[in-house]
Short mmCIF file of C-alpha atoms in Angstrom, two decimals:
data_model
loop_
_atom_site.label_atom_id
_atom_site.label_comp_id
_atom_site.label_asym_id
_atom_site.label_seq_id
_atom_site.Cartn_x
_atom_site.Cartn_y
_atom_site.Cartn_z
CA MET N 1 178.85 96.69 -96.57
CA GLY N 2 178.34 95.93 -92.89
CA ASP N 3 178.20 98.09 -89.77
CA GLY N 4 181.93 98.88 -89.54
CA VAL N 5 182.18 97.40 -86.03
CA VAL N 6 185.61 96.26 -84.89
CA ARG N 7 185.16 92.59 -84.03
CA GLU N 8 187.73 91.31 -81.55
CA ARG N 9 188.07 87.64 -80.67
CA GLU N 10 190.23 85.43 -78.47
CA PRO N 11 193.56 85.13 -80.31
CA LEU N 12 194.21 81.79 -81.99
CA ALA N 13 197.64 80.25 -82.42
CA LEU N 14 198.86 81.20 -85.87
CA SER N 15 199.99 77.61 -86.34
CA THR N 16 196.29 76.74 -86.64
CA LEU N 17 195.65 79.40 -89.29
CA THR N 18 198.66 78.93 -91.58
CA THR N 19 199.31 76.04 -93.93
CA LEU N 20 202.93 75.63 -92.77
CA ARG N 21 201.53 75.28 -89.24
CA THR N 22 204.02 77.47 -87.38
CA GLY N 23 203.57 80.52 -85.18
CA GLY N 24 202.23 81.35 -81.73
CA ALA N 25 199.20 83.41 -80.74
CA PRO N 26 199.26 87.19 -81.24
CA GLU N 27 198.45 89.63 -78.47
CA ARG N 28 195.23 90.67 -80.21
CA MET N 29 193.11 89.33 -83.06
CA LEU N 30 190.41 91.09 -85.06
CA GLU N 31 188.08 89.62 -87.70
CA ALA N 32 186.50 91.45 -90.64
CA ALA N 33 183.70 89.87 -92.69
CA THR N 34 182.84 93.03 -94.65
CA THR N 35 184.83 95.85 -96.21
CA ASP N 36 183.46 98.31 -93.65
CA GLU N 37 184.61 96.04 -90.83
CA LEU N 38 188.03 95.65 -92.41
CA VAL N 39 188.48 99.40 -92.83
CA ALA N 40 187.32 100.00 -89.25
CA ALA N 41 189.69 97.35 -87.89
CA LEU N 42 192.67 98.75 -89.76
CA ARG N 43 191.99 102.33 -88.72
CA ASP N 44 191.57 101.17 -85.12
CA VAL N 45 194.92 99.36 -85.14
CA TRP N 46 196.71 102.23 -86.85
CA SER N 47 195.32 104.75 -84.36
CA ARG N 48 196.68 102.62 -81.50
CA GLY N 49 200.12 102.36 -83.09
CA ASP N 50 200.17 98.56 -82.79
CA ASP N 51 202.47 96.28 -84.73
CA TRP N 52 200.13 94.45 -87.08
CA PHE N 53 199.63 92.31 -90.12
CA VAL N 54 196.67 91.01 -92.09
CA LEU N 55 195.93 87.31 -92.50
CA GLY N 56 193.97 85.78 -95.35
CA GLY N 57 194.35 82.09 -96.15
CA GLY N 58 197.70 81.83 -94.38
CA SER N 59 199.14 79.85 -97.29
CA ASN N 60 202.06 82.12 -98.07
CA LEU N 61 203.28 82.94 -94.56
CA PHE N 62 206.24 81.54 -92.67
CA ILE N 63 205.85 82.74 -89.08
CA GLY N 64 208.42 82.43 -86.31
CA ASP N 65 207.97 80.57 -83.04
CA GLU N 66 207.77 83.59 -80.75
CA PRO N 67 204.30 85.04 -80.06
CA PHE N 68 203.52 88.03 -82.26
CA GLU N 69 203.53 91.18 -80.12
CA GLY N 70 200.82 93.01 -81.98
CA THR N 71 197.46 92.65 -83.73
CA VAL N 72 196.49 90.19 -86.43
CA ILE N 73 193.53 91.16 -88.64
CA ARG N 74 191.81 88.25 -90.33
CA ILE N 75 190.29 89.19 -93.71
CA LEU N 76 187.11 87.15 -94.20
CA THR N 77 185.40 89.30 -96.87
CA LYS N 78 183.84 87.51 -99.85
CA GLY N 79 182.03 88.36 -103.07
CA ILE N 80 182.39 88.63 -106.87
CA GLU N 81 180.85 91.48 -108.88
CA GLU N 82 180.64 91.33 -112.68
CA LEU N 83 181.39 94.61 -114.47
CA PRO N 84 181.50 95.60 -118.16
CA SER N 85 184.92 95.74 -119.79
CA PRO N 86 185.91 98.51 -122.20
CA HIS N 87 187.37 95.80 -124.44
CA ALA N 88 185.15 93.78 -126.78
CA GLY N 89 184.72 90.13 -125.86
CA ARG N 90 185.91 90.61 -122.29
CA ILE N 91 184.43 91.03 -118.82
CA ARG N 92 185.70 92.44 -115.55
CA LEU N 93 185.34 90.85 -112.13
CA ARG N 94 185.73 92.88 -108.95
CA VAL N 95 186.49 90.46 -106.11
CA GLN N 96 186.65 91.04 -102.36
CA ALA N 97 190.07 90.54 -100.78
CA GLY N 98 189.08 87.64 -98.53
CA HIS N 99 187.51 85.59 -101.32
CA GLY N 100 189.33 82.30 -101.91
CA TRP N 101 191.60 82.47 -104.95
CA ASP N 102 190.68 79.02 -106.25
CA ALA N 103 187.00 79.80 -105.70
CA LEU N 104 187.48 82.77 -108.04
CA VAL N 105 189.19 80.58 -110.65
CA ALA N 106 186.39 78.01 -110.38
CA TYR N 107 183.80 80.79 -110.87
CA ALA N 108 185.61 82.15 -113.91
CA VAL N 109 185.96 78.74 -115.56
CA GLU N 110 182.34 77.83 -114.82
CA HIS N 111 181.11 81.05 -116.43
CA GLY N 112 183.45 80.83 -119.43
CA TYR N 113 185.87 83.61 -118.47
CA ALA N 114 189.42 82.81 -119.55
CA GLY N 115 192.70 84.07 -118.15
CA LEU N 116 193.03 82.45 -114.71
CA GLU N 117 192.60 78.74 -115.42
CA ALA N 118 196.31 77.83 -115.30
CA MET N 119 196.40 79.17 -111.73
CA SER N 120 193.81 76.65 -110.53
CA GLY N 121 194.51 75.16 -107.13
CA ILE N 122 196.74 77.93 -105.82
CA PRO N 123 195.76 78.36 -102.15
CA GLY N 124 195.15 81.65 -100.38
CA THR N 125 192.94 84.66 -100.95
CA VAL N 126 192.36 87.03 -103.84
CA GLY N 127 193.72 89.98 -101.88
CA ALA N 128 197.08 88.29 -101.55
CA SER N 129 197.38 87.53 -105.28
CA PRO N 130 198.78 90.91 -106.43
CA VAL N 131 201.01 91.20 -103.35
CA GLN N 132 202.86 88.08 -104.46
CA ASN N 133 202.07 88.47 -108.17
CA ILE N 134 201.06 84.83 -108.08
CA GLY N 135 201.53 82.60 -111.09
CA ALA N 136 201.76 79.04 -112.29
CA TYR N 137 202.65 77.30 -115.54
CA GLY N 138 203.57 80.53 -117.26
CA GLN N 139 200.39 82.43 -116.32
CA GLU N 140 200.50 85.31 -113.81
CA ILE N 141 197.91 87.54 -112.17
CA GLN N 142 199.57 90.62 -113.67
CA GLU N 143 198.38 89.52 -117.13
CA THR N 144 194.72 90.11 -116.20
CA LEU N 145 194.96 92.48 -113.23
CA VAL N 146 193.38 95.89 -113.88
CA GLU N 147 193.46 97.60 -110.49
CA VAL N 148 193.20 97.15 -106.76
CA GLU N 149 191.25 99.06 -104.16
CA LEU N 150 193.41 99.62 -101.12
CA ILE N 151 193.68 101.58 -97.92
CA ASP N 152 196.93 103.34 -97.02
CA GLU N 153 198.26 103.21 -93.49
CA ALA N 154 199.82 106.67 -93.74
CA THR N 155 196.54 108.44 -94.47
CA GLY N 156 193.78 105.93 -93.71
CA GLU N 157 192.36 106.85 -97.12
CA ILE N 158 190.89 104.42 -99.64
CA SER N 159 192.01 104.67 -103.26
CA VAL N 160 191.92 102.70 -106.50
CA VAL N 161 195.41 101.98 -107.82
CA PRO N 162 196.07 100.67 -111.35
CA ALA N 163 198.15 97.53 -111.73
CA SER N 164 200.90 99.54 -113.43
CA GLU N 165 201.65 101.30 -110.14
CA LEU N 166 202.11 98.15 -108.06
CA GLY N 167 205.66 97.38 -109.17
CA LEU N 168 204.70 93.86 -110.16
CA GLY N 169 207.68 91.60 -110.75
CA PHE N 170 208.51 87.94 -110.44
CA ARG N 171 206.61 86.92 -107.26
CA THR N 172 206.79 90.42 -105.85
CA SER N 173 205.20 93.87 -105.74
CA VAL N 174 205.54 97.12 -103.82
CA LEU N 175 203.21 95.58 -101.23
CA LYS N 176 204.87 92.22 -100.70
CA HIS N 177 207.17 93.01 -97.80
CA HIS N 178 204.53 94.85 -95.81
CA TYR N 179 204.85 92.34 -93.01
CA GLY N 180 207.62 93.53 -90.74
CA GLY N 181 207.34 97.11 -91.97
CA VAL N 182 209.74 97.04 -94.91
CA SER N 183 207.37 97.39 -97.86
CA ARG N 184 207.66 100.25 -100.27
CA ARG N 185 203.96 100.94 -99.71
CA ARG N 186 202.25 100.12 -96.42
CA ALA N 187 198.71 99.43 -97.50
CA VAL N 188 196.08 96.70 -97.46
CA ILE N 189 194.11 95.52 -100.49
CA LEU N 190 190.33 95.66 -100.12
CA SER N 191 189.33 94.36 -103.57
CA VAL N 192 190.89 93.24 -106.84
CA THR N 193 189.62 93.77 -110.38
CA VAL N 194 190.63 91.48 -113.27
CA ASP N 195 189.80 91.64 -116.98
CA LEU N 196 189.05 88.26 -118.60
CA VAL N 197 188.23 86.92 -122.06
CA VAL N 198 184.70 85.62 -122.52
CA ALA N 199 185.30 82.15 -123.97
CA GLN N 200 184.41 78.59 -123.02
CA GLU N 201 187.57 77.36 -124.73
CA ARG N 202 190.75 78.86 -126.09
CA VAL N 203 194.08 78.05 -127.70
CA VAL N 204 196.61 77.47 -124.94
CA GLN N 205 199.59 79.80 -125.23
CA GLY N 206 202.98 79.40 -123.58
CA ALA N 207 205.38 76.47 -123.83
CA GLN N 208 205.43 75.81 -120.07
CA LEU N 209 201.66 75.44 -119.84
CA ARG N 210 201.44 73.42 -123.05
CA ARG N 211 204.04 70.97 -121.70
CA ALA N 212 202.18 70.66 -118.40
CA LEU N 213 198.97 69.87 -120.27
CA GLY N 214 200.60 67.53 -122.79
CA LEU N 215 199.36 69.57 -125.76
CA ASP N 216 200.96 69.17 -129.18
CA SER N 217 198.35 70.92 -131.34
CA ASP N 218 196.94 74.43 -131.59
CA ALA N 219 193.34 73.30 -131.34
CA PRO N 220 191.26 75.18 -128.73
CA VAL N 221 190.58 73.28 -125.52
CA PRO N 222 187.80 73.81 -122.93
CA LEU N 223 188.67 75.87 -119.87
CA THR N 224 187.17 73.11 -117.72
CA TRP N 225 189.63 70.61 -119.21
CA VAL N 226 192.58 72.89 -118.49
CA ARG N 227 191.45 73.37 -114.88
CA GLU N 228 190.97 69.64 -114.31
CA ARG N 229 194.43 68.84 -115.70
CA ILE N 230 196.11 71.56 -113.64
CA LEU N 231 194.40 70.40 -110.46
CA ALA N 232 195.45 66.81 -111.12
CA THR N 233 199.04 67.91 -111.77
CA ARG N 234 199.18 69.98 -108.58
CA ALA N 235 197.71 67.12 -106.56
CA SER N 236 200.36 64.72 -107.87
CA LYS N 237 203.01 67.15 -106.56
CA GLY N 238 201.38 67.64 -103.17
CA MET N 239 200.42 71.21 -104.06
CA LEU N 240 196.72 70.92 -103.21
CA LEU N 241 195.85 71.41 -99.54
CA ASP N 242 194.83 68.18 -97.83
CA ASP N 243 194.74 67.77 -94.04
CA ALA N 244 195.42 64.06 -94.42
CA ASP N 245 198.55 64.58 -96.55
CA PRO N 246 201.61 65.98 -94.71
CA ASP N 247 203.17 66.83 -98.08
CA THR N 248 200.65 69.68 -98.33
CA HIS N 249 201.43 71.13 -94.90
CA GLY N 250 203.65 73.85 -96.30
CA VAL N 251 203.55 76.98 -98.43
CA GLY N 252 203.67 75.32 -101.82
CA SER N 253 206.94 76.24 -103.49
CA PHE N 254 209.20 77.41 -100.66
CA PHE N 255 211.88 78.76 -102.99
CA GLN N 256 211.47 80.84 -106.12
CA ASN N 257 212.77 79.63 -109.44
CA ALA N 258 216.00 81.54 -109.93
CA ILE N 259 216.04 84.46 -112.39
CA VAL N 260 219.58 84.81 -113.73
CA PRO N 261 221.38 86.55 -116.61
CA GLU N 262 221.66 84.48 -119.76
CA ALA N 263 225.43 84.19 -119.27
CA VAL N 264 224.91 82.62 -115.84
CA ALA N 265 222.34 80.19 -117.25
CA ARG N 266 224.83 79.12 -119.94
CA ALA N 267 227.27 78.10 -117.19
CA LEU N 268 224.73 75.69 -115.68
CA PRO N 269 224.52 72.08 -116.90
CA PRO N 270 222.57 71.94 -120.19
CA GLU N 271 220.03 69.55 -118.69
CA CYS N 272 218.91 72.19 -116.14
CA PRO N 273 215.35 73.20 -117.10
CA ARG N 274 215.10 76.88 -118.04
CA TRP N 275 212.66 79.31 -119.57
CA PRO N 276 213.28 82.76 -121.08
CA VAL N 277 211.85 85.64 -119.09
CA THR N 278 209.62 87.70 -121.36
CA PRO N 279 211.29 91.06 -121.99
CA ASP N 280 209.44 94.31 -121.42
CA LEU N 281 208.01 95.08 -124.84
CA ASP N 282 207.15 98.63 -123.79
CA THR N 283 210.76 99.58 -123.13
CA VAL N 284 211.78 102.58 -125.28
CA THR N 285 215.36 103.57 -126.04
CA VAL N 286 215.73 107.34 -125.78
CA ILE N 287 218.50 108.98 -127.82
CA PRO N 288 219.56 112.47 -126.60
CA LEU N 289 218.94 115.12 -129.25
CA ALA N 290 222.56 116.27 -128.96
CA LEU N 291 223.64 112.95 -130.42
CA TYR N 292 221.06 112.83 -133.18
CA ASP N 293 222.72 114.54 -136.14
CA GLY N 294 222.32 112.02 -138.86
CA TYR N 295 224.01 109.36 -136.72
CA VAL N 296 222.48 107.02 -134.22
CA PRO N 297 224.98 105.16 -132.03
CA PRO N 298 224.49 101.41 -132.09
CA VAL N 299 222.46 100.08 -129.19
CA LYS N 300 223.55 96.77 -127.82
CA PRO N 301 220.47 94.56 -127.60
CA GLU N 302 219.72 93.39 -124.09
CA THR N 303 219.66 89.65 -123.59
CA PRO N 304 216.57 88.64 -121.62
CA ASP N 305 217.10 86.99 -118.27
CA VAL N 306 216.47 83.28 -117.85
CA LYS N 307 214.36 81.49 -115.26
CA VAL N 308 215.93 78.22 -114.10
CA SER N 309 214.30 75.42 -112.14
CA ALA N 310 214.97 75.69 -108.42
CA ALA N 311 213.64 72.15 -107.92
CA TRP N 312 216.25 70.79 -110.34
CA LEU N 313 219.03 72.75 -108.61
CA ILE N 314 217.95 71.40 -105.23
CA GLU N 315 217.87 67.77 -106.35
CA GLN N 316 221.18 68.05 -108.20
CA ALA N 317 222.70 69.52 -105.04
CA GLY N 318 221.97 66.21 -103.35
CA ILE N 319 218.67 67.07 -101.64
CA ARG N 320 216.17 64.38 -102.51
CA LYS N 321 212.41 64.33 -102.08
CA GLY N 322 211.58 63.44 -98.48
CA PHE N 323 214.96 64.66 -97.17
CA ALA N 324 215.06 65.73 -93.52
CA LEU N 325 217.85 66.73 -91.18
CA PRO N 326 218.47 64.39 -88.21
CA ARG N 327 215.78 64.58 -85.51
CA SER N 328 213.88 67.27 -87.44
CA ARG N 329 210.12 67.27 -87.98
CA ALA N 330 210.50 69.43 -91.10
CA SER N 331 211.28 67.81 -94.42
CA VAL N 332 211.29 68.24 -98.16
CA SER N 333 208.03 67.00 -99.65
CA THR N 334 208.10 63.39 -100.81
CA LYS N 335 206.42 64.56 -104.04
CA HIS N 336 208.20 67.83 -104.93
CA ALA N 337 211.72 69.00 -104.11
CA LEU N 338 210.65 72.65 -104.04
CA ALA N 339 208.22 72.24 -101.14
CA LEU N 340 209.25 72.21 -97.47
CA THR N 341 206.72 70.59 -95.19
CA ASN N 342 205.77 70.29 -91.55
CA ARG N 343 205.51 66.59 -90.81
CA GLY N 344 203.80 67.23 -87.48
CA GLY N 345 204.75 69.66 -84.73
CA ALA N 346 207.77 71.12 -86.52
CA THR N 347 208.91 74.48 -85.20
CA ALA N 348 209.77 77.46 -87.35
CA ALA N 349 213.37 76.96 -86.23
CA GLU N 350 213.36 73.46 -87.72
CA VAL N 351 211.93 74.70 -91.02
CA SER N 352 214.48 77.53 -91.10
CA GLU N 353 217.35 75.14 -90.43
CA LEU N 354 216.27 72.95 -93.35
CA ALA N 355 215.81 75.96 -95.66
CA ARG N 356 219.27 77.32 -94.83
CA PHE N 357 220.83 73.89 -95.39
CA ILE N 358 219.24 73.69 -98.85
CA GLN N 359 220.36 77.21 -99.69
CA SER N 360 223.93 76.40 -98.66
CA ARG N 361 224.04 73.18 -100.72
CA VAL N 362 222.70 74.90 -103.87
CA HIS N 363 225.10 77.80 -103.41
CA ALA N 364 228.06 75.47 -102.93
CA GLU N 365 227.16 73.45 -106.02
CA PHE N 366 225.98 76.15 -108.43
CA GLY N 367 226.89 79.52 -106.92
CA LEU N 368 223.25 80.62 -106.73
CA VAL N 369 221.36 81.74 -103.61
CA LEU N 370 217.76 80.57 -103.70
CA GLN N 371 215.26 83.16 -102.47
CA PRO N 372 212.27 82.18 -100.30
CA GLU N 373 208.85 82.65 -101.87
CA PRO N 374 206.65 83.07 -98.75
CA VAL N 375 206.43 86.22 -96.67
CA LEU N 376 208.64 85.85 -93.58
CA LEU N 377 207.43 87.13 -90.22
CA GLY N 378 209.66 86.74 -87.20
CA VAL N 379 212.12 84.51 -89.06
CA GLU N 380 215.26 85.13 -91.08
CA LEU N 381 216.98 83.03 -93.73
#
């Protein structure tokens, strides 16, 4: 577990620790390589009353140009522990928050544990995965997430919280907006537990993933094959980190795919890619006893919302791959319209200007306001 010593270091510019490459140096920087060190660092910062935030892989942060007047805590913890699952044919993995997400997926695939393979290549750390409720190709962390171990700022106490209490939604949770102090729960994840199927191969479910893999049969396929295909697909879109490729100097998808009512989706051009959002199958309609006297009033079925392609909206609004505003060092990726990239020395102000321009064009053309996917710190859109 470590000695629980608070390890302070000379602050580094956040532009060197984030994949979008923006942000100045904070006033103070702490590093935690063990859970004990992380807990000690957090309690130290909270006792001082500092402004603060935690930094994992830095792949989902868009940080402003001004120096951060507070403390940054780098989470460097690593480790995977195998645990028995109460469900037959499954296994649980408890993973430290600072462990690389793709390293976890690689471990699961190598050992024949299914449930994460479609999320291969997503950058960042395991601790950040529930905060964002990460997902790709129709697979999301909430499908396998059991619980998280976290420490609350209000009490300094450590607790285990089931996934059902995290308010997981499309790319969000009760923890997501912690940065800047506007989360519904100010807490830091220490470890994550997932429940996976023990299988070297499986039938691929979900139309979005099947299309991405080019599958037209229900035959089981090896997990290793799925991972290889997903990694190749992400690389072709500039979604795998590569220092030599400026198209990867970003936060992946900068904007979320839009979730809209079915009536709004119908008003969009028919060629706009869209996917139904799975309704909550646990929803129960409660009929007051006063009304139940041999007659049940008709209940209007709810139409599930629809997810529409933000990349398609952007391109149809006239923003092409590689687009940049005059004299700006920020641009749309040359490989994927949904990614905004730092072509070298771009400021947060330049990235923000480009993001706002794209939002305005999509809104003018389709009446929709695209929402940013990364956590914003010191910037506004």
